[in-house]
Every structure is written in C-alpha cells, then in structure tokens.
Amino acid sequence: MRVITLFLTLWTYLSAMDNNLYPYADFYRQEGIDTLEKRLDHILTTKEFWKQKIGDSNVTLGWYEKPLDILACKKSDKRLTLYHFDGKQYSVKLKIPIVIGRRNGDKQRQGDLKTPVGIYRIIEKKRDVDPFYGPLAFVTNYPNPLDKTLGKNGNGIWLHGFPPNCPDKNSTKGCIASPNTELLSLDKNLTDHKSSLLMISQDKIPPVSRENIINILSFIYSWRYDWKYNRLNEYLSYYNSNLKSSIGDFESFKKHKTYIFAKQQNKEILFYNIQITPYPNTLGKKIWRVNMKEKYFSNNYKFNGTKLLYIIQEGDKFKIWREF
C-alpha cells in the first residue's frame, strides 16, 4: 500500500509539473521505490529545501502552514494586538487596551496574582458568565504542558471583560481583561478562537528570522529521518539531557526508544500543519514551540494526532527539551 501511495503521488506531480520530476522517475526505474523514498526523505532534511518552501513568507511571529490568528499581549504595554496570518503575510486586525495581574512577573502558583508568560491556546469561549467577567470570556490552557513540567500551578486564566459600572478597572488576579466594548470587538474580529494562539510576553516578542525557521525545519526533518530509519544514537543526540516527555525523563525515554529501535521496524512518519512559534519566557532561554500533526504507522502501532515539542536553542544548536 505504501509503495502504491508513493508511486501515485509521484505520478500526480509528474503529470502536473511536466518534466521537473523525470530524473526521479528514472532514479526509481533503476533503484526502486525504497531507495527513492529514502532520497526524498533526505532532501527534506536540507536547508535548501526549506528555503524554497518558506519563500518570502513573513516570519515575524513564527511560521505556520495554515492561516491563523495570533493574540500578542505585551504586559509592559498593557496592550493586546490581534494579528491574522493568511499563510504568507501578517496583518493587524485590532489593538485593544488590557489590564493584567496586579503583581509583576511570570505566574508560578495559584493565588500569586500574576499573569503568565508563554504561549497558550484558547480552549473555550464562555458566553454564560458571571457579570463580573463582562459579556464573555475566553478560557486559556494555562498551565500548558511546559508550565506543568516547570512546577507551575493554578488555573482559570481567562481573557475577559470588566464588571458592570467599573470602567476604570486597573488590575486582575492574574487574568487578562479588557473593556467590554473592546472585548466584543475582539470577538467579532477573531476568525476562529480554537485555532488561535495567545502569545503573552513580559515586554518585547522574541525576534524571529527566516534563518531561524529554516534551521528549525531542517532540524525537525533530520530528527525525523533518524527516527524513521532506526538510527538510535543519532536520534537520541537531538535531545537535551534535561528532557521531560510523556514517557518520562531522558533516561526513561532512552530506555524505551532503545527497545523500540532494536526491532528495526519499517515505519512511516508524516508531519503536517506545522506551527513554529518563538516562546516568550522569563528563564533567559531561547525556546521554540513546535506544534504539528503527526501520522505514525508501523507494524504494531498507529498514531494520528498532535505532536508538541519545546526546542531549546543555544547559539546555532537546537535540542528537544520537552516532547508531548
């Protein structure tokens, strides 16, 4: 089935692109489908491929394969900017004033009155809320998976409105709040709250360059290559020694993967709908959040869901720090 699928995919491209892929067809004629597949997998690891793929896309707030909205909140400015990414460029849809937690700094625990710093998803829009929260509230996924590994706790971090007859509200217990008319305008301009990202930074958003994105994509697909072809030592070299994952710490992860790789199983690993976002933090680290859909197929295991990585960058080197 895999051979048929790959052959049909190549045939479709050949039909659509005249003779651009004829050399690959000739390579297949002489070397076979497995060798061709491995060569194509290697091409995906190259920076040249990703330079072509990204093209002149704007990467100011990261790189995304599908359109989405980003709500960028700068705590120091007490302002939230709604950006829309159309698959190539960003546009500013709205800017609204906000108030934040009455204490400065990154949220660590329940009741510390601080607003968290990081990247969050909006997991729910509540319309039936207590009037204290205004006309509606967006519920975030604080604490996110990274927060939990750092020992952060608490819950109920919302983006909501103001209580009635309280136009001069100047702080919250940790939530982000905006005047009711502004919040309603945000709701109207938000394309899809479930696919949007909330980026909360203490001051400026971490800078992003095209080179950053190209290097990260090359890193991800090099990691995938060694994973797919059971190159255990090379695969483990992509991980930080302080790894925390759904399997456990680095030693637990290594033990599990050593067992799996020893089987030398054929596997298919596909990534799509990739999102690469600079992760604001107060740790003094350069962190990238990589969220993508993954399809994994082997003889005895199948997975079709979300892969979430937090990647640490030190100089021009990358390591997977968290994996879920």
PDB file of N, CA and C in Angstrom, residues 160-257:
ATOM      1  N   HIS A 160     -11.070  38.195  29.608  1.00  0.00           N
ATOM      2  CA  HIS A 160     -12.475  38.518  29.851  1.00  0.00           C
ATOM      3  C   HIS A 160     -12.693  40.025  29.886  1.00  0.00           C
ATOM      4  N   GLY A 161     -13.931  40.424  30.172  1.00  0.00           N
ATOM      5  CA  GLY A 161     -14.297  41.832  30.208  1.00  0.00           C
ATOM      6  C   GLY A 161     -14.269  42.416  31.610  1.00  0.00           C
ATOM      7  N   PHE A 162     -14.920  43.572  31.750  1.00  0.00           N
ATOM      8  CA  PHE A 162     -14.964  44.296  33.025  1.00  0.00           C
ATOM      9  C   PHE A 162     -16.322  44.085  33.706  1.00  0.00           C
ATOM     10  N   PRO A 163     -16.351  44.206  35.024  1.00  0.00           N
ATOM     11  CA  PRO A 163     -17.638  44.155  35.720  1.00  0.00           C
ATOM     12  C   PRO A 163     -18.496  45.368  35.347  1.00  0.00           C
ATOM     13  N   PRO A 164     -19.809  45.291  35.563  1.00  0.00           N
ATOM     14  CA  PRO A 164     -20.679  46.447  35.307  1.00  0.00           C
ATOM     15  C   PRO A 164     -20.260  47.643  36.163  1.00  0.00           C
ATOM     16  N   ASN A 165     -20.394  48.820  35.591  1.00  0.00           N
ATOM     17  CA  ASN A 165     -20.109  50.062  36.326  1.00  0.00           C
ATOM     18  C   ASN A 165     -18.681  50.103  36.872  1.00  0.00           C
ATOM     19  N   CYS A 166     -17.757  49.513  36.118  1.00  0.00           N
ATOM     20  CA  CYS A 166     -16.354  49.529  36.553  1.00  0.00           C
ATOM     21  C   CYS A 166     -15.459  49.837  35.353  1.00  0.00           C
ATOM     22  N   PRO A 167     -15.588  51.046  34.784  1.00  0.00           N
ATOM     23  CA  PRO A 167     -14.831  51.377  33.571  1.00  0.00           C
ATOM     24  C   PRO A 167     -13.346  51.598  33.824  1.00  0.00           C
ATOM     25  N   ASP A 168     -12.959  51.756  35.089  1.00  0.00           N
ATOM     26  CA  ASP A 168     -11.568  52.100  35.395  1.00  0.00           C
ATOM     27  C   ASP A 168     -10.823  50.966  36.094  1.00  0.00           C
ATOM     28  N   LYS A 169     -11.225  49.755  35.851  1.00  0.00           N
ATOM     29  CA  LYS A 169     -10.539  48.599  36.429  1.00  0.00           C
ATOM     30  C   LYS A 169      -9.067  48.651  36.044  1.00  0.00           C
ATOM     31  N   ASN A 170      -8.160  48.461  37.006  1.00  0.00           N
ATOM     32  CA  ASN A 170      -6.734  48.616  36.696  1.00  0.00           C
ATOM     33  C   ASN A 170      -5.887  47.375  36.957  1.00  0.00           C
ATOM     34  N   SER A 171      -6.485  46.285  37.423  1.00  0.00           N
ATOM     35  CA  SER A 171      -5.712  45.057  37.607  1.00  0.00           C
ATOM     36  C   SER A 171      -6.663  43.875  37.766  1.00  0.00           C
ATOM     37  N   THR A 172      -6.096  42.674  37.699  1.00  0.00           N
ATOM     38  CA  THR A 172      -6.864  41.442  37.896  1.00  0.00           C
ATOM     39  C   THR A 172      -6.112  40.553  38.883  1.00  0.00           C
ATOM     40  N   LYS A 173      -6.647  39.369  39.108  1.00  0.00           N
ATOM     41  CA  LYS A 173      -5.974  38.387  39.963  1.00  0.00           C
ATOM     42  C   LYS A 173      -5.024  37.501  39.157  1.00  0.00           C
ATOM     43  N   GLY A 174      -4.827  37.844  37.887  1.00  0.00           N
ATOM     44  CA  GLY A 174      -3.936  37.067  37.023  1.00  0.00           C
ATOM     45  C   GLY A 174      -4.444  36.936  35.605  1.00  0.00           C
ATOM     46  N   CYS A 175      -5.743  37.156  35.425  1.00  0.00           N
ATOM     47  CA  CYS A 175      -6.325  37.102  34.075  1.00  0.00           C
ATOM     48  C   CYS A 175      -5.919  38.328  33.260  1.00  0.00           C
ATOM     49  N   ILE A 176      -6.284  38.302  31.987  1.00  0.00           N
ATOM     50  CA  ILE A 176      -6.183  39.470  31.114  1.00  0.00           C
ATOM     51  C   ILE A 176      -7.603  39.985  30.914  1.00  0.00           C
ATOM     52  N   ALA A 177      -7.809  41.265  31.146  1.00  0.00           N
ATOM     53  CA  ALA A 177      -9.152  41.837  30.998  1.00  0.00           C
ATOM     54  C   ALA A 177      -9.095  43.065  30.106  1.00  0.00           C
ATOM     55  N   SER A 178     -10.190  43.300  29.392  1.00  0.00           N
ATOM     56  CA  SER A 178     -10.298  44.457  28.509  1.00  0.00           C
ATOM     57  C   SER A 178     -11.705  45.035  28.639  1.00  0.00           C
ATOM     58  N   PRO A 179     -11.859  46.353  28.429  1.00  0.00           N
ATOM     59  CA  PRO A 179     -13.207  46.938  28.476  1.00  0.00           C
ATOM     60  C   PRO A 179     -14.174  46.161  27.585  1.00  0.00           C
ATOM     61  N   ASN A 180     -15.409  46.093  27.997  1.00  0.00           N
ATOM     62  CA  ASN A 180     -16.385  45.219  27.340  1.00  0.00           C
ATOM     63  C   ASN A 180     -16.564  45.492  25.848  1.00  0.00           C
ATOM     64  N   THR A 181     -16.600  46.764  25.467  1.00  0.00           N
ATOM     65  CA  THR A 181     -16.757  47.073  24.038  1.00  0.00           C
ATOM     66  C   THR A 181     -15.550  46.584  23.240  1.00  0.00           C
ATOM     67  N   GLU A 182     -14.364  46.700  23.842  1.00  0.00           N
ATOM     68  CA  GLU A 182     -13.140  46.237  23.177  1.00  0.00           C
ATOM     69  C   GLU A 182     -13.147  44.708  23.065  1.00  0.00           C
ATOM     70  N   LEU A 183     -13.584  44.044  24.121  1.00  0.00           N
ATOM     71  CA  LEU A 183     -13.632  42.582  24.106  1.00  0.00           C
ATOM     72  C   LEU A 183     -14.608  42.074  23.043  1.00  0.00           C
ATOM     73  N   LEU A 184     -15.741  42.719  22.925  1.00  0.00           N
ATOM     74  CA  LEU A 184     -16.719  42.331  21.906  1.00  0.00           C
ATOM     75  C   LEU A 184     -16.177  42.561  20.499  1.00  0.00           C
ATOM     76  N   SER A 185     -15.412  43.624  20.336  1.00  0.00           N
ATOM     77  CA  SER A 185     -14.783  43.889  19.038  1.00  0.00           C
ATOM     78  C   SER A 185     -13.754  42.809  18.720  1.00  0.00           C
ATOM     79  N   LEU A 186     -13.004  42.391  19.743  1.00  0.00           N
ATOM     80  CA  LEU A 186     -12.039  41.304  19.561  1.00  0.00           C
ATOM     81  C   LEU A 186     -12.758  40.031  19.133  1.00  0.00           C
ATOM     82  N   ASP A 187     -13.829  39.712  19.809  1.00  0.00           N
ATOM     83  CA  ASP A 187     -14.603  38.512  19.487  1.00  0.00           C
ATOM     84  C   ASP A 187     -15.096  38.558  18.041  1.00  0.00           C
ATOM     85  N   LYS A 188     -15.540  39.716  17.601  1.00  0.00           N
ATOM     86  CA  LYS A 188     -16.053  39.883  16.237  1.00  0.00           C
ATOM     87  C   LYS A 188     -14.956  39.693  15.193  1.00  0.00           C
ATOM     88  N   ASN A 189     -13.742  40.112  15.523  1.00  0.00           N
ATOM     89  CA  ASN A 189     -12.637  40.067  14.554  1.00  0.00           C
ATOM     90  C   ASN A 189     -11.832  38.772  14.601  1.00  0.00           C
ATOM     91  N   LEU A 190     -12.073  37.957  15.605  1.00  0.00           N
ATOM     92  CA  LEU A 190     -11.339  36.703  15.748  1.00  0.00           C
ATOM     93  C   LEU A 190     -11.902  35.679  14.764  1.00  0.00           C
ATOM     94  N   THR A 191     -11.041  35.140  13.909  1.00  0.00           N
ATOM     95  CA  THR A 191     -11.502  34.202  12.881  1.00  0.00           C
ATOM     96  C   THR A 191     -12.015  32.911  13.495  1.00  0.00           C
ATOM     97  N   ASP A 192     -11.198  32.312  14.347  1.00  0.00           N
ATOM     98  CA  ASP A 192     -11.570  31.051  14.997  1.00  0.00           C
ATOM     99  C   ASP A 192     -10.770  30.945  16.287  1.00  0.00           C
ATOM    100  N   HIS A 193     -11.435  31.103  17.422  1.00  0.00           N
ATOM    101  CA  HIS A 193     -10.693  31.122  18.682  1.00  0.00           C
ATOM    102  C   HIS A 193      -9.993  29.795  18.955  1.00  0.00           C
ATOM    103  N   LYS A 194     -10.538  28.682  18.454  1.00  0.00           N
ATOM    104  CA  LYS A 194      -9.953  27.376  18.749  1.00  0.00           C
ATOM    105  C   LYS A 194      -8.612  27.161  18.049  1.00  0.00           C
ATOM    106  N   SER A 195      -8.405  27.812  16.917  1.00  0.00           N
ATOM    107  CA  SER A 195      -7.140  27.642  16.187  1.00  0.00           C
ATOM    108  C   SER A 195      -6.150  28.769  16.467  1.00  0.00           C
ATOM    109  N   SER A 196      -6.553  29.756  17.252  1.00  0.00           N
ATOM    110  CA  SER A 196      -5.687  30.913  17.501  1.00  0.00           C
ATOM    111  C   SER A 196      -4.694  30.628  18.620  1.00  0.00           C
ATOM    112  N   LEU A 197      -3.654  31.448  18.692  1.00  0.00           N
ATOM    113  CA  LEU A 197      -2.653  31.354  19.749  1.00  0.00           C
ATOM    114  C   LEU A 197      -2.616  32.659  20.523  1.00  0.00           C
ATOM    115  N   LEU A 198      -2.475  32.549  21.844  1.00  0.00           N
ATOM    116  CA  LEU A 198      -2.305  33.706  22.712  1.00  0.00           C
ATOM    117  C   LEU A 198      -0.845  33.756  23.138  1.00  0.00           C
ATOM    118  N   MET A 199      -0.147  34.793  22.708  1.00  0.00           N
ATOM    119  CA  MET A 199       1.277  34.962  22.992  1.00  0.00           C
ATOM    120  C   MET A 199       1.428  36.070  24.038  1.00  0.00           C
ATOM    121  N   ILE A 200       1.817  35.698  25.255  1.00  0.00           N
ATOM    122  CA  ILE A 200       1.955  36.664  26.343  1.00  0.00           C
ATOM    123  C   ILE A 200       3.437  36.849  26.648  1.00  0.00           C
ATOM    124  N   SER A 201       3.928  38.062  26.445  1.00  0.00           N
ATOM    125  CA  SER A 201       5.332  38.371  26.730  1.00  0.00           C
ATOM    126  C   SER A 201       5.412  39.443  27.806  1.00  0.00           C
ATOM    127  N   GLN A 202       6.529  39.450  28.515  1.00  0.00           N
ATOM    128  CA  GLN A 202       6.714  40.471  29.544  1.00  0.00           C
ATOM    129  C   GLN A 202       6.884  41.835  28.897  1.00  0.00           C
ATOM    130  N   ASP A 203       7.712  41.882  27.850  1.00  0.00           N
ATOM    131  CA  ASP A 203       7.868  43.133  27.093  1.00  0.00           C
ATOM    132  C   ASP A 203       7.860  42.814  25.604  1.00  0.00           C
ATOM    133  N   LYS A 204       9.028  42.710  24.971  1.00  0.00           N
ATOM    134  CA  LYS A 204       9.023  42.504  23.522  1.00  0.00           C
ATOM    135  C   LYS A 204       8.901  41.022  23.167  1.00  0.00           C
ATOM    136  N   ILE A 205       8.327  40.779  22.010  1.00  0.00           N
ATOM    137  CA  ILE A 205       8.208  39.430  21.481  1.00  0.00           C
ATOM    138  C   ILE A 205       9.589  38.966  21.024  1.00  0.00           C
ATOM    139  N   PRO A 206       9.985  37.717  21.322  1.00  0.00           N
ATOM    140  CA  PRO A 206      11.294  37.233  20.877  1.00  0.00           C
ATOM    141  C   PRO A 206      11.456  37.380  19.366  1.00  0.00           C
ATOM    142  N   PRO A 207      12.613  37.862  18.909  1.00  0.00           N
ATOM    143  CA  PRO A 207      12.812  38.068  17.468  1.00  0.00           C
ATOM    144  C   PRO A 207      12.894  36.750  16.700  1.00  0.00           C
ATOM    145  N   VAL A 208      12.468  36.793  15.454  1.00  0.00           N
ATOM    146  CA  VAL A 208      12.481  35.615  14.583  1.00  0.00           C
ATOM    147  C   VAL A 208      13.067  36.013  13.238  1.00  0.00           C
ATOM    148  N   SER A 209      13.930  35.162  12.688  1.00  0.00           N
ATOM    149  CA  SER A 209      14.468  35.390  11.344  1.00  0.00           C
ATOM    150  C   SER A 209      14.119  34.203  10.451  1.00  0.00           C
ATOM    151  N   ARG A 210      14.191  34.407   9.150  1.00  0.00           N
ATOM    152  CA  ARG A 210      13.963  33.306   8.210  1.00  0.00           C
ATOM    153  C   ARG A 210      14.990  32.204   8.435  1.00  0.00           C
ATOM    154  N   GLU A 211      16.210  32.594   8.772  1.00  0.00           N
ATOM    155  CA  GLU A 211      17.252  31.602   9.039  1.00  0.00           C
ATOM    156  C   GLU A 211      16.878  30.722  10.229  1.00  0.00           C
ATOM    157  N   ASN A 212      16.299  31.334  11.280  1.00  0.00           N
ATOM    158  CA  ASN A 212      15.830  30.555  12.429  1.00  0.00           C
ATOM    159  C   ASN A 212      14.865  29.462  11.980  1.00  0.00           C
ATOM    160  N   ILE A 213      13.869  29.860  11.198  1.00  0.00           N
ATOM    161  CA  ILE A 213      12.819  28.927  10.785  1.00  0.00           C
ATOM    162  C   ILE A 213      13.383  27.831   9.886  1.00  0.00           C
ATOM    163  N   ILE A 214      14.226  28.208   8.943  1.00  0.00           N
ATOM    164  CA  ILE A 214      14.855  27.225   8.050  1.00  0.00           C
ATOM    165  C   ILE A 214      15.659  26.210   8.854  1.00  0.00           C
ATOM    166  N   ASN A 215      16.441  26.695   9.811  1.00  0.00           N
ATOM    167  CA  ASN A 215      17.267  25.803  10.625  1.00  0.00           C
ATOM    168  C   ASN A 215      16.418  24.860  11.473  1.00  0.00           C
ATOM    169  N   ILE A 216      15.322  25.372  12.027  1.00  0.00           N
ATOM    170  CA  ILE A 216      14.460  24.530  12.859  1.00  0.00           C
ATOM    171  C   ILE A 216      13.789  23.445  12.018  1.00  0.00           C
ATOM    172  N   LEU A 217      13.292  23.803  10.844  1.00  0.00           N
ATOM    173  CA  LEU A 217      12.651  22.811   9.980  1.00  0.00           C
ATOM    174  C   LEU A 217      13.649  21.749   9.517  1.00  0.00           C
ATOM    175  N   SER A 218      14.860  22.173   9.200  1.00  0.00           N
ATOM    176  CA  SER A 218      15.904  21.217   8.841  1.00  0.00           C
ATOM    177  C   SER A 218      16.209  20.293  10.022  1.00  0.00           C
ATOM    178  N   PHE A 219      16.251  20.854  11.215  1.00  0.00           N
ATOM    179  CA  PHE A 219      16.478  20.077  12.440  1.00  0.00           C
ATOM    180  C   PHE A 219      15.361  19.052  12.646  1.00  0.00           C
ATOM    181  N   ILE A 220      14.120  19.488  12.508  1.00  0.00           N
ATOM    182  CA  ILE A 220      12.974  18.603  12.730  1.00  0.00           C
ATOM    183  C   ILE A 220      12.990  17.434  11.744  1.00  0.00           C
ATOM    184  N   TYR A 221      13.283  17.724  10.483  1.00  0.00           N
ATOM    185  CA  TYR A 221      13.243  16.656   9.488  1.00  0.00           C
ATOM    186  C   TYR A 221      14.497  15.790   9.513  1.00  0.00           C
ATOM    187  N   SER A 222      15.599  16.289  10.054  1.00  0.00           N
ATOM    188  CA  SER A 222      16.768  15.436  10.296  1.00  0.00           C
ATOM    189  C   SER A 222      16.464  14.468  11.436  1.00  0.00           C
ATOM    190  N   TRP A 223      15.811  14.982  12.477  1.00  0.00           N
ATOM    191  CA  TRP A 223      15.354  14.151  13.608  1.00  0.00           C
ATOM    192  C   TRP A 223      14.395  13.069  13.115  1.00  0.00           C
ATOM    193  N   ARG A 224      13.463  13.477  12.260  1.00  0.00           N
ATOM    194  CA  ARG A 224      12.517  12.517  11.692  1.00  0.00           C
ATOM    195  C   ARG A 224      13.235  11.448  10.873  1.00  0.00           C
ATOM    196  N   TYR A 225      14.237  11.842  10.104  1.00  0.00           N
ATOM    197  CA  TYR A 225      14.981  10.901   9.260  1.00  0.00           C
ATOM    198  C   TYR A 225      15.619   9.807  10.111  1.00  0.00           C
ATOM    199  N   ASP A 226      16.303  10.218  11.180  1.00  0.00           N
ATOM    200  CA  ASP A 226      16.974   9.236  12.033  1.00  0.00           C
ATOM    201  C   ASP A 226      15.972   8.388  12.813  1.00  0.00           C
ATOM    202  N   TRP A 227      14.836   8.980  13.130  1.00  0.00           N
ATOM    203  CA  TRP A 227      13.752   8.232  13.782  1.00  0.00           C
ATOM    204  C   TRP A 227      13.192   7.183  12.821  1.00  0.00           C
ATOM    205  N   LYS A 228      12.888   7.592  11.605  1.00  0.00           N
ATOM    206  CA  LYS A 228      12.270   6.701  10.621  1.00  0.00           C
ATOM    207  C   LYS A 228      13.175   5.537  10.250  1.00  0.00           C
ATOM    208  N   TYR A 229      14.486   5.808  10.140  1.00  0.00           N
ATOM    209  CA  TYR A 229      15.413   4.776   9.683  1.00  0.00           C
ATOM    210  C   TYR A 229      16.179   4.119  10.828  1.00  0.00           C
ATOM    211  N   ASN A 230      15.655   4.239  12.044  1.00  0.00           N
ATOM    212  CA  ASN A 230      16.143   3.489  13.211  1.00  0.00           C
ATOM    213  C   ASN A 230      17.614   3.731  13.524  1.00  0.00           C
ATOM    214  N   ARG A 231      18.044   4.977  13.396  1.00  0.00           N
ATOM    215  CA  ARG A 231      19.424   5.355  13.722  1.00  0.00           C
ATOM    216  C   ARG A 231      19.430   5.868  15.166  1.00  0.00           C
ATOM    217  N   LEU A 232      19.528   4.957  16.112  1.00  0.00           N
ATOM    218  CA  LEU A 232      19.274   5.260  17.525  1.00  0.00           C
ATOM    219  C   LEU A 232      20.195   6.328  18.086  1.00  0.00           C
ATOM    220  N   ASN A 233      21.497   6.176  17.936  1.00  0.00           N
ATOM    221  CA  ASN A 233      22.432   7.138  18.539  1.00  0.00           C
ATOM    222  C   ASN A 233      22.239   8.533  17.960  1.00  0.00           C
ATOM    223  N   GLU A 234      22.071   8.588  16.639  1.00  0.00           N
ATOM    224  CA  GLU A 234      21.834   9.888  16.005  1.00  0.00           C
ATOM    225  C   GLU A 234      20.511  10.486  16.496  1.00  0.00           C
ATOM    226  N   TYR A 235      19.491   9.664  16.608  1.00  0.00           N
ATOM    227  CA  TYR A 235      18.170  10.115  17.066  1.00  0.00           C
ATOM    228  C   TYR A 235      18.249  10.687  18.477  1.00  0.00           C
ATOM    229  N   LEU A 236      18.911   9.994  19.385  1.00  0.00           N
ATOM    230  CA  LEU A 236      18.998  10.459  20.775  1.00  0.00           C
ATOM    231  C   LEU A 236      19.808  11.742  20.899  1.00  0.00           C
ATOM    232  N   SER A 237      20.698  11.994  19.939  1.00  0.00           N
ATOM    233  CA  SER A 237      21.537  13.200  20.008  1.00  0.00           C
ATOM    234  C   SER A 237      20.727  14.479  19.819  1.00  0.00           C
ATOM    235  N   TYR A 238      19.481  14.368  19.369  1.00  0.00           N
ATOM    236  CA  TYR A 238      18.637  15.554  19.186  1.00  0.00           C
ATOM    237  C   TYR A 238      18.000  16.018  20.499  1.00  0.00           C
ATOM    238  N   TYR A 239      18.193  15.260  21.570  1.00  0.00           N
ATOM    239  CA  TYR A 239      17.503  15.549  22.823  1.00  0.00           C
ATOM    240  C   TYR A 239      18.416  16.172  23.867  1.00  0.00           C
ATOM    241  N   ASN A 240      17.852  17.113  24.612  1.00  0.00           N
ATOM    242  CA  ASN A 240      18.527  17.725  25.747  1.00  0.00           C
ATOM    243  C   ASN A 240      18.569  16.723  26.899  1.00  0.00           C
ATOM    244  N   SER A 241      19.654  16.737  27.671  1.00  0.00           N
ATOM    245  CA  SER A 241      19.788  15.784  28.783  1.00  0.00           C
ATOM    246  C   SER A 241      18.749  16.023  29.871  1.00  0.00           C
ATOM    247  N   ASN A 242      18.155  17.216  29.883  1.00  0.00           N
ATOM    248  CA  ASN A 242      17.096  17.528  30.851  1.00  0.00           C
ATOM    249  C   ASN A 242      15.704  17.335  30.245  1.00  0.00           C
ATOM    250  N   LEU A 243      15.628  16.463  29.258  1.00  0.00           N
ATOM    251  CA  LEU A 243      14.353  16.182  28.602  1.00  0.00           C
ATOM    252  C   LEU A 243      13.288  15.748  29.599  1.00  0.00           C
ATOM    253  N   LYS A 244      12.081  16.246  29.355  1.00  0.00           N
ATOM    254  CA  LYS A 244      10.893  15.715  30.016  1.00  0.00           C
ATOM    255  C   LYS A 244       9.870  15.454  28.923  1.00  0.00           C
ATOM    256  N   SER A 245       9.265  14.282  28.978  1.00  0.00           N
ATOM    257  CA  SER A 245       8.363  13.879  27.908  1.00  0.00           C
ATOM    258  C   SER A 245       7.189  13.105  28.478  1.00  0.00           C
ATOM    259  N   SER A 246       6.282  12.729  27.602  1.00  0.00           N
ATOM    260  CA  SER A 246       5.145  11.915  28.030  1.00  0.00           C
ATOM    261  C   SER A 246       5.600  10.532  28.484  1.00  0.00           C
ATOM    262  N   ILE A 247       6.820  10.140  28.121  1.00  0.00           N
ATOM    263  CA  ILE A 247       7.381   8.857  28.551  1.00  0.00           C
ATOM    264  C   ILE A 247       8.110   8.990  29.882  1.00  0.00           C
ATOM    265  N   GLY A 248       8.676  10.169  30.145  1.00  0.00           N
ATOM    266  CA  GLY A 248       9.430  10.389  31.373  1.00  0.00           C
ATOM    267  C   GLY A 248      10.646  11.249  31.110  1.00  0.00           C
ATOM    268  N   ASP A 249      11.675  11.113  31.959  1.00  0.00           N
ATOM    269  CA  ASP A 249      12.901  11.884  31.791  1.00  0.00           C
ATOM    270  C   ASP A 249      13.760  11.263  30.690  1.00  0.00           C
ATOM    271  N   PHE A 250      14.968  11.820  30.489  1.00  0.00           N
ATOM    272  CA  PHE A 250      15.798  11.365  29.374  1.00  0.00           C
ATOM    273  C   PHE A 250      16.139   9.885  29.487  1.00  0.00           C
ATOM    274  N   GLU A 251      16.496   9.411  30.680  1.00  0.00           N
ATOM    275  CA  GLU A 251      16.888   8.011  30.833  1.00  0.00           C
ATOM    276  C   GLU A 251      15.720   7.070  30.552  1.00  0.00           C
ATOM    277  N   SER A 252      14.542   7.415  31.022  1.00  0.00           N
ATOM    278  CA  SER A 252      13.355   6.591  30.741  1.00  0.00           C
ATOM    279  C   SER A 252      13.046   6.600  29.247  1.00  0.00           C
ATOM    280  N   PHE A 253      13.171   7.777  28.643  1.00  0.00           N
ATOM    281  CA  PHE A 253      12.926   7.930  27.213  1.00  0.00           C
ATOM    282  C   PHE A 253      13.930   7.098  26.414  1.00  0.00           C
ATOM    283  N   LYS A 254      15.196   7.188  26.789  1.00  0.00           N
ATOM    284  CA  LYS A 254      16.256   6.447  26.094  1.00  0.00           C
ATOM    285  C   LYS A 254      16.020   4.938  26.177  1.00  0.00           C
ATOM    286  N   LYS A 255      15.656   4.460  27.354  1.00  0.00           N
ATOM    287  CA  LYS A 255      15.405   3.027  27.545  1.00  0.00           C
ATOM    288  C   LYS A 255      14.259   2.553  26.657  1.00  0.00           C
ATOM    289  N   HIS A 256      13.197   3.333  26.619  1.00  0.00           N
ATOM    290  CA  HIS A 256      12.032   2.969  25.807  1.00  0.00           C
ATOM    291  C   HIS A 256      12.377   2.962  24.318  1.00  0.00           C
ATOM    292  N   LYS A 257      13.075   3.992  23.860  1.00  0.00           N
ATOM    293  CA  LYS A 257      13.404   4.084  22.438  1.00  0.00           C
ATOM    294  C   LYS A 257      14.426   3.028  22.021  1.00  0.00           C
TER     295      LYS A 257
END
